[in-house]
XYZ file of C-alpha atoms in Angstrom:
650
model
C 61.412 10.496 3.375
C 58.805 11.822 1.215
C 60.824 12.428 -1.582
C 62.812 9.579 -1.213
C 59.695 7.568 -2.091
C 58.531 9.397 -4.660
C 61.915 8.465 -5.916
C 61.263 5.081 -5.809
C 58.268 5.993 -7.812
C 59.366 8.057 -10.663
C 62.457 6.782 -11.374
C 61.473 2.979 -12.493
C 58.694 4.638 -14.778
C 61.003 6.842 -16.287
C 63.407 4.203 -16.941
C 60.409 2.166 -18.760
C 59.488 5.074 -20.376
C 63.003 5.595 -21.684
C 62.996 2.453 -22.827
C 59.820 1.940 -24.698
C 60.784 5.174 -26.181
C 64.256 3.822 -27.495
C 62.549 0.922 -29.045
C 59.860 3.443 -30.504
C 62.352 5.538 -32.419
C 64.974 3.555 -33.065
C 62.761 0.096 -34.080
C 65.421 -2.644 -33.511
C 65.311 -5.626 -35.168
C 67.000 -9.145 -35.229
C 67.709 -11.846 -37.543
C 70.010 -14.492 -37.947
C 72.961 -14.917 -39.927
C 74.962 -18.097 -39.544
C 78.904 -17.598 -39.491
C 80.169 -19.195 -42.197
C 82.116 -21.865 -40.244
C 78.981 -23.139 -39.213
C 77.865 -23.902 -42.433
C 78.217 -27.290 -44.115
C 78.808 -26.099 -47.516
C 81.337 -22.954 -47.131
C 81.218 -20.386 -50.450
C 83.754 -19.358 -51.992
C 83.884 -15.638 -51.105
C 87.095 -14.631 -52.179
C 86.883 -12.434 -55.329
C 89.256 -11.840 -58.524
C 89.561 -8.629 -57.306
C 92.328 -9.538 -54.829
C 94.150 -11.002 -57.769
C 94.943 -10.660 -61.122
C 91.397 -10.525 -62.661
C 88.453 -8.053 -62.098
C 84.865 -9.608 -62.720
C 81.468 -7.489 -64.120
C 78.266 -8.721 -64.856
C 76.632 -6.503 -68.088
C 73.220 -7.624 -68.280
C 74.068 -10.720 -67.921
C 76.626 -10.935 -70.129
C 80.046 -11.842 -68.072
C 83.274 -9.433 -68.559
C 86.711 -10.246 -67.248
C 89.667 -8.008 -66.927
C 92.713 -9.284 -66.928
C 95.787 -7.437 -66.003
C 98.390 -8.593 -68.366
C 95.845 -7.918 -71.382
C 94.218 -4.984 -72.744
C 91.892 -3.240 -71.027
C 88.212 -3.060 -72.856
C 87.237 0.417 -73.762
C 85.563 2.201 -70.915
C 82.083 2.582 -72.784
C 81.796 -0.958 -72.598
C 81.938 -1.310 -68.873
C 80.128 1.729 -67.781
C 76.927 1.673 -65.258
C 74.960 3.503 -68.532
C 75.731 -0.059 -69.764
C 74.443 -1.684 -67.415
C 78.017 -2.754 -65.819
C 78.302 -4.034 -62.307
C 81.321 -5.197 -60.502
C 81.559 -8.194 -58.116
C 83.231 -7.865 -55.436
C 84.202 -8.723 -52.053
C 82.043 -6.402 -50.610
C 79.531 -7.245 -52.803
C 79.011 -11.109 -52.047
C 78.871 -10.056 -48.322
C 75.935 -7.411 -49.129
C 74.225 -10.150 -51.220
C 74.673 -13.145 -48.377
C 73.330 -10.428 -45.400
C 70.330 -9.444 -47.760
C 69.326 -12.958 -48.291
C 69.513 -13.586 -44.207
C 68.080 -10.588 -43.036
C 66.435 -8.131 -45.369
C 62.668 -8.090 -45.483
C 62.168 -4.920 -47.908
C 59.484 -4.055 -45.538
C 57.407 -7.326 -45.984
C 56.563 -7.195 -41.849
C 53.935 -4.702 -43.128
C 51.828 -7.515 -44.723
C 52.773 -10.295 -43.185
C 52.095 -8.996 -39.736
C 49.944 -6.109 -39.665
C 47.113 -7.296 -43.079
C 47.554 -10.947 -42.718
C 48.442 -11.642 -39.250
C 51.231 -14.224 -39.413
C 51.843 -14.186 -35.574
C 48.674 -12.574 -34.373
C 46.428 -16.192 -34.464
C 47.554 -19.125 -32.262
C 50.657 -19.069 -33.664
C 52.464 -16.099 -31.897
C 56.010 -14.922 -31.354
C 55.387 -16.464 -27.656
C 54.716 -20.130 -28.792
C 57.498 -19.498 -31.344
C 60.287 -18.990 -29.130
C 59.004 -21.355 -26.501
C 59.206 -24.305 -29.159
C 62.718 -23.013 -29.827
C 63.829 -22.412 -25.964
C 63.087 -25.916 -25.779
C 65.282 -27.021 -28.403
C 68.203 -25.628 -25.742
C 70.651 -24.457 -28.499
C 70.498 -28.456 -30.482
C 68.668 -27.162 -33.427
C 66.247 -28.588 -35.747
C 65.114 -28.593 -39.593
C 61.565 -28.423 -38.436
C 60.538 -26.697 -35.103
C 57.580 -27.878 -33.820
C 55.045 -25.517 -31.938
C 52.629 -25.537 -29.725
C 49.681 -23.383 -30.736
C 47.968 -20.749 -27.872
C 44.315 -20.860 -28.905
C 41.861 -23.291 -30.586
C 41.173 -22.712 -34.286
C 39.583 -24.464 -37.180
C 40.879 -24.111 -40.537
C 40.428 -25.530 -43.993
C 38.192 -28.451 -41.704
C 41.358 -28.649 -39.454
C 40.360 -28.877 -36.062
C 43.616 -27.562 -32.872
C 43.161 -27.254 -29.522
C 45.269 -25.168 -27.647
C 48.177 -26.715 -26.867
C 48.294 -29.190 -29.997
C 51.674 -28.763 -31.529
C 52.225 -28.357 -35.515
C 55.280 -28.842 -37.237
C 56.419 -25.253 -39.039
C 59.194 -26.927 -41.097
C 60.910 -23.291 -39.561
C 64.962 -24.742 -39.632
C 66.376 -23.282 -35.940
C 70.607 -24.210 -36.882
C 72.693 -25.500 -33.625
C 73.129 -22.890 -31.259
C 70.521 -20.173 -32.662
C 67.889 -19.079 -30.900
C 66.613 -17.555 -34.123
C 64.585 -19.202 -36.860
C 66.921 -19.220 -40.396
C 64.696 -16.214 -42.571
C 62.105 -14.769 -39.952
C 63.223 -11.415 -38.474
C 62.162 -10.145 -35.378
C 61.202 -6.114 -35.642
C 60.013 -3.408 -33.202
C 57.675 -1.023 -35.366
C 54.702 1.353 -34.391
C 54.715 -0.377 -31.194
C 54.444 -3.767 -31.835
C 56.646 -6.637 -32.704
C 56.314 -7.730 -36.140
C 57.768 -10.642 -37.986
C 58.700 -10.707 -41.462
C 60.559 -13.132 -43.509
C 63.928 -12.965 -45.842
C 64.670 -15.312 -48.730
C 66.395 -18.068 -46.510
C 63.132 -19.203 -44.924
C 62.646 -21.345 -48.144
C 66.608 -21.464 -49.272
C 68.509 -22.800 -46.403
C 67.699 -26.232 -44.311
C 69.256 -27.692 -41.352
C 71.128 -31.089 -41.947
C 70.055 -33.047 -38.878
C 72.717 -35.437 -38.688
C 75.499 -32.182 -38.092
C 73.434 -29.183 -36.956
C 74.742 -27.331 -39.979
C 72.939 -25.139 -42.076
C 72.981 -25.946 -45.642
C 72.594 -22.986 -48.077
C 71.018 -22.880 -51.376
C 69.181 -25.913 -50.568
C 65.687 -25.691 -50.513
C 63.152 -25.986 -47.416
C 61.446 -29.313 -47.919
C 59.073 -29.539 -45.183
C 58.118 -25.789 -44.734
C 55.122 -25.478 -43.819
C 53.514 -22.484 -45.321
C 50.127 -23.288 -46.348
C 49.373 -24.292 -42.777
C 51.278 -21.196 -41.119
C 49.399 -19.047 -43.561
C 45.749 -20.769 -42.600
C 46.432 -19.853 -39.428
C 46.747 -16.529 -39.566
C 43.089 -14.418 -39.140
C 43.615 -12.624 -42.646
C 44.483 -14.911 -44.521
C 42.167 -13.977 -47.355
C 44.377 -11.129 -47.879
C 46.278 -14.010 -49.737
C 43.673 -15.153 -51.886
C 44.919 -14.598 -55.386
C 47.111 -16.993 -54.309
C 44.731 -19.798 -54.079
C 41.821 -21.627 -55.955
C 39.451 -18.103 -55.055
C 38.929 -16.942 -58.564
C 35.619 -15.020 -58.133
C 35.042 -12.830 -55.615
C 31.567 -12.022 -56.498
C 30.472 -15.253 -55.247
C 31.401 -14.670 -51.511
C 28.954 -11.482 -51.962
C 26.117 -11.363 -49.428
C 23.379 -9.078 -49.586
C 24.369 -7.442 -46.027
C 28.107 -6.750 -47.746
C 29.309 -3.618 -47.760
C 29.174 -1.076 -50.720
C 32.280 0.668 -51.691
C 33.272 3.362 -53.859
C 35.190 1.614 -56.857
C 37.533 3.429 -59.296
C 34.973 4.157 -61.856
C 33.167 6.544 -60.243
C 29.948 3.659 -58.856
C 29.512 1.449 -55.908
C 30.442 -1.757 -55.265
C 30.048 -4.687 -52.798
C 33.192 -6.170 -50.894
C 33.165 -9.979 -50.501
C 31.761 -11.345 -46.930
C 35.305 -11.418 -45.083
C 34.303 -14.759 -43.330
C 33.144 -16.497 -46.306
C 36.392 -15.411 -48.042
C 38.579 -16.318 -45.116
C 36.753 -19.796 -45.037
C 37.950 -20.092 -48.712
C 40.865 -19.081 -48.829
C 42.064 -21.289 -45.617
C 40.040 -24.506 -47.126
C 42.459 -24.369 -50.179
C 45.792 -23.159 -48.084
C 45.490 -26.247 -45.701
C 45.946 -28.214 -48.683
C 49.307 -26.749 -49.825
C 52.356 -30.040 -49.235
C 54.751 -29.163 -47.275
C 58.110 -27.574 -49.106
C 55.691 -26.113 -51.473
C 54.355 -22.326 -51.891
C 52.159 -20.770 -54.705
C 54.603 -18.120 -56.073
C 52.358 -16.752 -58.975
C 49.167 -14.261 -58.503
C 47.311 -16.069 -61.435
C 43.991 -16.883 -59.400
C 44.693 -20.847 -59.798
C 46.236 -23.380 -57.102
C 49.718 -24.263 -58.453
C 51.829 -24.201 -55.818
C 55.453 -24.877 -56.720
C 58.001 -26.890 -55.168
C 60.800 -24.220 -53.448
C 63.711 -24.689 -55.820
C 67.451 -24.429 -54.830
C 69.685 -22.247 -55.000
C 72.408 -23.666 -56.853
C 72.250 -21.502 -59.696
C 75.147 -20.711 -61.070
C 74.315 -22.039 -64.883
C 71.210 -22.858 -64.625
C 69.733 -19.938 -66.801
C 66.839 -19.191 -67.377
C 65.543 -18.820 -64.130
C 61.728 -20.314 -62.699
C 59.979 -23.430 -63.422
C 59.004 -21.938 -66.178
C 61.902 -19.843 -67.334
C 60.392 -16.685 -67.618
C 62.946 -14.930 -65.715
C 65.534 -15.022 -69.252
C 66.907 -11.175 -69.260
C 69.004 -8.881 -67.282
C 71.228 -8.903 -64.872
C 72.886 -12.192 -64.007
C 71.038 -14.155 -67.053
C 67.695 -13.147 -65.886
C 68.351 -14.403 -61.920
C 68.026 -10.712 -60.797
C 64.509 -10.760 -62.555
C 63.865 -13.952 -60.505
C 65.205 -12.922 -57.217
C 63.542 -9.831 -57.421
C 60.164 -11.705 -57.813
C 60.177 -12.866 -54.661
C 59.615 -9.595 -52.575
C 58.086 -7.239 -55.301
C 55.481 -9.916 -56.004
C 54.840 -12.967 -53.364
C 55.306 -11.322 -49.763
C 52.857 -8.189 -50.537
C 49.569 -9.025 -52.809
C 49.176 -5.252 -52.356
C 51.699 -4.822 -54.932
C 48.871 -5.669 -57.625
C 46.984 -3.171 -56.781
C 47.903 -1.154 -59.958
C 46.878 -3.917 -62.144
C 44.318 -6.192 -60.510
C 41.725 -4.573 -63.534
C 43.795 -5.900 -66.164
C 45.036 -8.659 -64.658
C 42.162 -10.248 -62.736
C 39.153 -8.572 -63.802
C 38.975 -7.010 -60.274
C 38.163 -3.117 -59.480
C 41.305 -1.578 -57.666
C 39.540 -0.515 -55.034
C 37.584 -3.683 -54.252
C 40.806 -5.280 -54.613
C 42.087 -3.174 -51.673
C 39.317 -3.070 -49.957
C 39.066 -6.704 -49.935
C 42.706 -7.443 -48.379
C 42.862 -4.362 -45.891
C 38.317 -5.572 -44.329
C 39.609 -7.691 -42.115
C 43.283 -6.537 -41.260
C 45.385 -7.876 -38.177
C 46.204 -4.934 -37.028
C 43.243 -2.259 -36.564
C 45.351 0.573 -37.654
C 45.455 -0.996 -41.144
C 41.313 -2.337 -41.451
C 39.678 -0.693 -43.676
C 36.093 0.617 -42.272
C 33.460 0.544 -45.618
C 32.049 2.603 -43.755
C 33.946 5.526 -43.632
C 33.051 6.390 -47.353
C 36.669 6.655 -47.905
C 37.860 4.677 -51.090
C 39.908 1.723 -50.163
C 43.043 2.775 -52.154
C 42.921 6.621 -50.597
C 42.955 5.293 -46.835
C 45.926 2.848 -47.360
C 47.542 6.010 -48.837
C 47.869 7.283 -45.306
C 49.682 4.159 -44.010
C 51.943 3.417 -46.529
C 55.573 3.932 -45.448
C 56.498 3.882 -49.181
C 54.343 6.388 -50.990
C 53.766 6.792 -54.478
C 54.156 2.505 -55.042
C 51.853 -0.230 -54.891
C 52.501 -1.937 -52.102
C 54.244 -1.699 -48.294
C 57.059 -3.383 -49.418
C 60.468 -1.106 -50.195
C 59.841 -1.093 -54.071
C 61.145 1.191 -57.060
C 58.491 1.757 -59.917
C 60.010 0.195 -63.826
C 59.912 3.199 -65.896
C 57.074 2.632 -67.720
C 54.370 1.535 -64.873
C 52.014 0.379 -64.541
C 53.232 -1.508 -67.735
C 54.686 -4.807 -66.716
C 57.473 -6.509 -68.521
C 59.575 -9.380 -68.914
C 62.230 -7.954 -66.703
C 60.205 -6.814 -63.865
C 56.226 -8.810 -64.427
C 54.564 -7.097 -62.270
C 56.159 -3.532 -62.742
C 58.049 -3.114 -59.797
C 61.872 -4.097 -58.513
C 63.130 -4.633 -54.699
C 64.806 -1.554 -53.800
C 65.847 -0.122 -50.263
C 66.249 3.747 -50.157
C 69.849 4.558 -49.924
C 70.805 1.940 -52.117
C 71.532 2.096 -55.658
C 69.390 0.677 -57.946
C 69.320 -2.846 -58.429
C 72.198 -3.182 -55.746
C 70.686 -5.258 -53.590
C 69.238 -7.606 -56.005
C 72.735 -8.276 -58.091
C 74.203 -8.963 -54.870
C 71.932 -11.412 -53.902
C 72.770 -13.303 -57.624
C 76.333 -12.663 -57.236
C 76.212 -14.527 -53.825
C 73.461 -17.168 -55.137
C 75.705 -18.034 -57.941
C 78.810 -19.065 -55.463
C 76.756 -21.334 -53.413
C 77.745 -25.168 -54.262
C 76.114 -28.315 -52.368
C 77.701 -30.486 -49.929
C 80.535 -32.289 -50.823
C 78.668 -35.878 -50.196
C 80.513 -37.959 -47.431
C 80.728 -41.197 -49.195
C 81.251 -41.558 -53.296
C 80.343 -44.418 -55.159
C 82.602 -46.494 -56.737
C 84.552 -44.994 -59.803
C 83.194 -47.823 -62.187
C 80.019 -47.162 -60.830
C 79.976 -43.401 -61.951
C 82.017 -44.533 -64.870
C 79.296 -46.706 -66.226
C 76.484 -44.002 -65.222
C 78.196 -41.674 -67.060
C 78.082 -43.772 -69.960
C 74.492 -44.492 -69.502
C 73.799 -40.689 -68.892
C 75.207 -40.573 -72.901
C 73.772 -43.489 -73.941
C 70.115 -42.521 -73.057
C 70.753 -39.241 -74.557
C 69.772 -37.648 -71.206
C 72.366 -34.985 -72.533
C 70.342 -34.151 -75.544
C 68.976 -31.542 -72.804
C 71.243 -31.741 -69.583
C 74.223 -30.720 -71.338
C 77.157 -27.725 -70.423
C 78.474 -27.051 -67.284
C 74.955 -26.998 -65.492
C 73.817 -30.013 -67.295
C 71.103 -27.598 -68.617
C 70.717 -26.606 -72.237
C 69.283 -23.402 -71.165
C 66.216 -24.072 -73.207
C 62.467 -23.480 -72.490
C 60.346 -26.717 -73.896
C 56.548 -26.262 -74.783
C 54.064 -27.801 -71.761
C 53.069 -30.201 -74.851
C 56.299 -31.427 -75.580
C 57.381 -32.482 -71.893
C 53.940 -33.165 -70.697
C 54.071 -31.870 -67.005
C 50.791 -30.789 -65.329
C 50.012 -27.621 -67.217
C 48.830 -25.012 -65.107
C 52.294 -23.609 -63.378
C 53.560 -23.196 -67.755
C 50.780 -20.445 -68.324
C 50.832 -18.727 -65.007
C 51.903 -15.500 -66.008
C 49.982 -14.756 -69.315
C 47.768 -12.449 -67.314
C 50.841 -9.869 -67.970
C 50.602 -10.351 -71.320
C 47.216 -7.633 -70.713
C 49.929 -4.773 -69.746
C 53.093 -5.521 -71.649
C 55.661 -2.995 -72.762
C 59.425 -2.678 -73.020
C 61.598 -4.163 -70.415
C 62.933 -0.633 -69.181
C 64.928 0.268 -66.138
C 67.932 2.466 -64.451
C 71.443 2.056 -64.928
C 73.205 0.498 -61.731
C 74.619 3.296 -60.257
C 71.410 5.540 -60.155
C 70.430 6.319 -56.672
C 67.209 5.635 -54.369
C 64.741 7.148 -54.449
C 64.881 7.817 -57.850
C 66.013 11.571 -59.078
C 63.298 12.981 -61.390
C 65.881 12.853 -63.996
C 66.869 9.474 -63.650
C 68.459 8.030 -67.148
C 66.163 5.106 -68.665
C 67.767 2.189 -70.518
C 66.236 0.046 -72.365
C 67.217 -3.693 -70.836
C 68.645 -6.045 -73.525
C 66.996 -8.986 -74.710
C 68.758 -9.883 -78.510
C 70.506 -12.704 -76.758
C 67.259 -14.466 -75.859
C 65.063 -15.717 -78.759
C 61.676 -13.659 -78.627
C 59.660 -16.961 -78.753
C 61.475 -18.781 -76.006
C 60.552 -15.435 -74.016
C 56.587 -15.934 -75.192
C 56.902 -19.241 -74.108
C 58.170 -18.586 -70.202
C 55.755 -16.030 -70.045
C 53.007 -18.470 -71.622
C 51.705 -15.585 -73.989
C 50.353 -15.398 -77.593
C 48.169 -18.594 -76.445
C 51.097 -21.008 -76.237
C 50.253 -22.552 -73.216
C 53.944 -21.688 -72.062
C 56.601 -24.190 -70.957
C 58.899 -25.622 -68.834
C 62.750 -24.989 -68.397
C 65.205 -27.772 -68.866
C 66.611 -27.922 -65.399
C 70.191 -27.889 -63.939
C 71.137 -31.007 -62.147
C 73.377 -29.746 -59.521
C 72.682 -30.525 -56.245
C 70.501 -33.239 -56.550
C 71.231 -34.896 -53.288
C 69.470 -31.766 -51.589
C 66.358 -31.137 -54.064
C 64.045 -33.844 -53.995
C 61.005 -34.256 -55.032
C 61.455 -33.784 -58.563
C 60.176 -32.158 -61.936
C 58.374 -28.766 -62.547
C 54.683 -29.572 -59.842
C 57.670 -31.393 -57.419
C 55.532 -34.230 -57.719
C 58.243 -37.103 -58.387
C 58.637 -38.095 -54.565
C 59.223 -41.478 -53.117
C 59.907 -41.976 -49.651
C 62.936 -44.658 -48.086
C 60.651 -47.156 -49.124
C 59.863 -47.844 -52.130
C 56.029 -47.999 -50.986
C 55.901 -44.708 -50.067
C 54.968 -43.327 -53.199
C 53.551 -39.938 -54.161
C 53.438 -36.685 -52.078
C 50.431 -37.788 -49.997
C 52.241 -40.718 -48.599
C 55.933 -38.740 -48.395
C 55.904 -34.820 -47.287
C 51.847 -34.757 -46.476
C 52.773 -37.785 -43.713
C 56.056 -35.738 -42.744
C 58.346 -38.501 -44.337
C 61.104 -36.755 -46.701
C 61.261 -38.123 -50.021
C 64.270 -40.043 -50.716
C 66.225 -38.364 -53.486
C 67.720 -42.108 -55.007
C 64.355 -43.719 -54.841
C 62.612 -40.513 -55.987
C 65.279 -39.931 -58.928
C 64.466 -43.708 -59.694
C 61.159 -42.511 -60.208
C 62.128 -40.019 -62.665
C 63.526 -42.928 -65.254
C 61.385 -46.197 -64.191
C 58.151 -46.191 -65.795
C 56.614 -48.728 -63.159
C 57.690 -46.773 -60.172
C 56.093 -43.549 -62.015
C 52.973 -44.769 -62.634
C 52.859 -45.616 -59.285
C 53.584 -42.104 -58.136
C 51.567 -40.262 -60.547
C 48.348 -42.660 -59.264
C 48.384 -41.663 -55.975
C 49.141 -37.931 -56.623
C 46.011 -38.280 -58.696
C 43.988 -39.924 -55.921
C 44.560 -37.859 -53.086
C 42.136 -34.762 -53.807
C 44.350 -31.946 -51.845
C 46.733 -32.722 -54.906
C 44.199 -32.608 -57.718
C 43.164 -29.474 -56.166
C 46.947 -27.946 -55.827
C 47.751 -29.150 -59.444
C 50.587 -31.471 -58.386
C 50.647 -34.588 -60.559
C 54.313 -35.395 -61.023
C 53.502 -36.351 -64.634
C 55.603 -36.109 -67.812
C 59.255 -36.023 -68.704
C 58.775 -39.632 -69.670
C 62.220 -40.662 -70.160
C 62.966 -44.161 -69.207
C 66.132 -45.822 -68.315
C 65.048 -49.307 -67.076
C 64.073 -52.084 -68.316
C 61.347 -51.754 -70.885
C 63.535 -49.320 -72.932
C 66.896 -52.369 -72.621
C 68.359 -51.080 -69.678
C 69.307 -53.689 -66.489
C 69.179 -52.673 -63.034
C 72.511 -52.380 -62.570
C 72.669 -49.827 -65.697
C 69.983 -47.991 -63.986
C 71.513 -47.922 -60.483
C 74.680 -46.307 -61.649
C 72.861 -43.842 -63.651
C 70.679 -42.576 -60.321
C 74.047 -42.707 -58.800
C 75.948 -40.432 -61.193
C 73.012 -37.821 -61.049
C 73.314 -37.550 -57.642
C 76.817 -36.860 -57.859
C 77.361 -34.342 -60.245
C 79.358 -31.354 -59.806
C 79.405 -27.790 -61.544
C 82.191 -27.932 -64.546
């Protein structure tokens, strides 16, 4: 009997310990990945390999072979070249890296920020979604665990916020967040369709490539209890004033002392500036201004160069490799400046580390100034990928810490065990088959006819020309007079340029000692159009012309995403559309874009509500009327909005 009950003892705490120890060395995780039936615009997946042609990308220069002709010589498509092939295989590695692949960002997000460790937890989170009992939704709403105040927000426990998060029908999964077991915790970290995919209400479907219009992040970041670890993000461009005389001393890279910034006052900061962020909108450079950018789609196939701005111009894909890359080796990690915060911010290394790691969500990663220990030397012992800046999974550019106009802040996206750059093509390749929606209901042909005609008339293809209805041009911030401040983001870089160098394609991770360098091209691209994306040599920088595919599924419009007009024609400006948690209307907010009345209107009330001024969201410029102080009638203008909205790729 005895041993019977110890038994009944032993064996249940072996089978937990079995368990936790499973999860411990094995560190599942889970993300979502929609089949593709359940999507409401399907891609076309099907390569030329299966028939008579064979497709490679060659820094962005497209190469088709086709079997009845002559095959190119084999110099000219060989991975020293910088060939890659698309595939079958290929698109599916690029569509499961966008859903599920973090490159390690759970690090940040969860252990030095503290996404889900404030009173918004993995708990509330799948509550809100429990709740939702398989129906789906394009913006969960949560209920928060704990009272907080941020930015001069004031939640009780219990009060529910709206994430924006998209849940599609019959997930119990928000689209982009992954759910991982590491070090004994659960982290969260997020993939690239958090902000790329939405949920069409009226169906359930998930739509991909379209942007996330009403996520949340500035809020979901404010909440978090490092936030400051985000700061160079924000409106925080001096850390010297958030200096006490109780901070801390530090030993800096130079050999001295210096003082960390109070965390608190920081925090307080930091979150006063985040809660101001619109919803659909996230600040995507590390240029120490507020100029959050509106999430852009992914309909890219065309649309070259790549950003707001353009900068992304070179490469692989036309330069969207560059841009996709940005994403993880800059936005989800500000670690990953820790190699150039000097020259780029005027900020010691080591007080920049210090500063992010003070106050860290997780103990194991808070820094102690106390410990004498230089900031940079204790992450050193956490860091799961050594030798880079950063947590994320990142490959160094050949000549780091130089930055360049491939790879701006020196480093590239890279899993080990992948080729170089193999993740990130495949990501393009797949971006570049996603179309949007086939719309339900067409106008009329006349109607298209005549807003075709219009679309000539009012020489909007002077700019919006080729297949894209782009021109693939970079205009100076002067010339199309949008707020300025997103068009010189990146001439901080300018500090540590060099050559655009990298790997051929097929060299492995990690990188051999001997791995080959090669020199990415750039003759194709005009050296001032890359100044100007890059905003160096005191230009000021510019603005892309954009693509107008997919316009049905990208309002607001222009460069700050500032154009937006709700159903009615009232609701004018952000404050009174996305800040109120009404959707802009993409007709009336396209209407916006050629009616100088309407514009004014928006642009007045942008400029009155301070959370805007403060964000640099205006929705000024690109003053290009169609109505009727430039001879147009409504009926001319109507069709014109309706032909826009309409367009497909060539």
């Amino acid at each position: 009997m005895r041993k019977s009950r110890w038994l009944w003892l032993i064996v249940p705490v072996l089978a937990i310990g079995a368990v936790w120890l499973t999860l411990y060395l094995l560190e599942p995780e889970y993300s979502y990945t929609p089949p593709i039936g359940k999507l409401e615009n399907k891609p076309e997946l099907r390569s030329s390999q299966h028939g008579p042609v064979r497709q490679f990308d060659v820094w962005g220069k497209s190469v088709k072979l086709h079997a009845n002709s002559r095959q190119p010589s084999p110099s000219s498509l060989s991975p020293d070249d910088g060939a890659v092939e698309i595939t079958p295989d290929m698109l599916e590695l690029g569509r499961k890296t966008l859903y599920e692949q973090t490159f390690g960002n759970e690090i940040f997000l969860s252990d030095v920020l503290g996404i889900v460790s404030g009173p918004l937890t993995i708990k509330s989170i799948s509550k809100a979604i429990a709740k939702l009992k398989g129906a789906g939704t394009s913006n969960l709403e949560v209920a928060l665990e704990e009272d907080i105040t941020v930015g001069g927000l004031s939640f009780k426990k219990g009060d529910i916020i709206k994430t924006g998060f998209d849940v599609a029908k019959g997930s119990y999964m928000p689209v982009g967040l992954t759910v991982k077991y590491q070090e004994g915790r659960v982290k969260v970290g997020v993939t690239c369709m958090a902000c790329h995919a939405t949920v069409n209400d009226e169906t359930g479907r998930l739509v991909e490539g379209a942007p996330n219009a009403d996520l949340n992040l500035g809020l979901v970041l404010a909440l978090a209890p490092n936030s400051a670890a985000f700061f160079t993000h924000t409106d925080v461009d001096n850390l010297v004033q958030y200096v006490k005389d109780s901070s801390p001393l530090i030993p800096n890279s130079k050999g001295g002392k210096e003082a960390l910034p109070d965390a608190q006052l920081l925090e307080k900061a930091v979150d006063d500036n985040l809660v101001k962020w619109a919803p659909g909108y996230f600040d995507t450079t590390v240029d120490l201004i507020s100029d959050i950018t509106q999430i852009p789609d992914m309909f890219t196939k065309g649309d070259y160069p790549y950003s707001w701005s353009g900068f992304a111009a070179i490469g692989p894909f036309k330069g969207l490799s560059s841009f996709t890359n940005n994403v993880h080796a800059q936005n989800t990690d500000s670690l990953s400046q820790m190699d150039v915060s000097d020259s780029f911010f005027g900020i010691d290394k080591e007080v920049y580390v210090g500063t992010i790691l003070q106050n860290a969500a997780n103990p194991k990663y808070r820094y102690d100034p106390k410990s004498g220990m230089k900031p940079s030397v204790f992450f050193d012992t956490l860091d799961p990928n050594p030798g880079t800046a950063g947590a994320n999974e990142v490959i160094k550019i050949p000549n780091y810490p130089k930055v360049s106009a491939f790879a701006p802040n020196g480093l590239y996206v890279n899993t080990p065990g992948y080729k170089v750059g193999e993740q990130v093509n495949a990501m393009s390749a797949y971006q570049n088959v996603i179309r949007p929606p086939v719309p339900k209901q067409t106008p009329k042909p006349e109607t298209l006819a005549l807003g075709k005609e219009i679309f000539r008339k009012a020489q909007c293809i002077t700019c919006h020309a080729g297949d894209a209805f782009n021109n693939h041009r970079i205009l100076p911030v002067k010339e199309i007079g949008t707020e300025p401040a997103r068009a010189r983001a990146f001439f901080p870089t300018e500090n540590d340029f060099g050559k655009s160098l990298f790997y051929p394609p097929d060299t492995p991770v990690p990188l051999p000692k001997d791995a080959k360098v090669v020199e990415v091209p750039s003759g194709d691209v005009e050296p001032d159009q890359l100044t100007l994306g890059l905003g160096h040599k005191n230009t000021g920088g510019g603005y892309k012309v954009k693509g107008l595919i997919g316009l049905r599924w990208s309002a607001p419009y222009l460069h700050d995403g500032g154009v937006a007009v709700g159903p009615e024609l009232t609701q004018v400006g952000v404050s009174a559309t996305l800040m109120k948690g009404i959707s802009p209307d993409p007709y009336n907010s396209l209407k916006a874009m050629v009616d100088r009345n309407l514009r004014e209107l928006v642009v007045k009330a942008n400029r009155e509500d301070q959370r805007l001024k403060d964000t640099s969201v205006t929705g000024q410029g690109h003053e290009y009327w169609v109505d009727e102080t430039t001879g147009y009638t409504k009926e001319q203008q109507d069709a014109l909005i309706q032909y826009l909205l309409n367009l497909k790729l060539k």
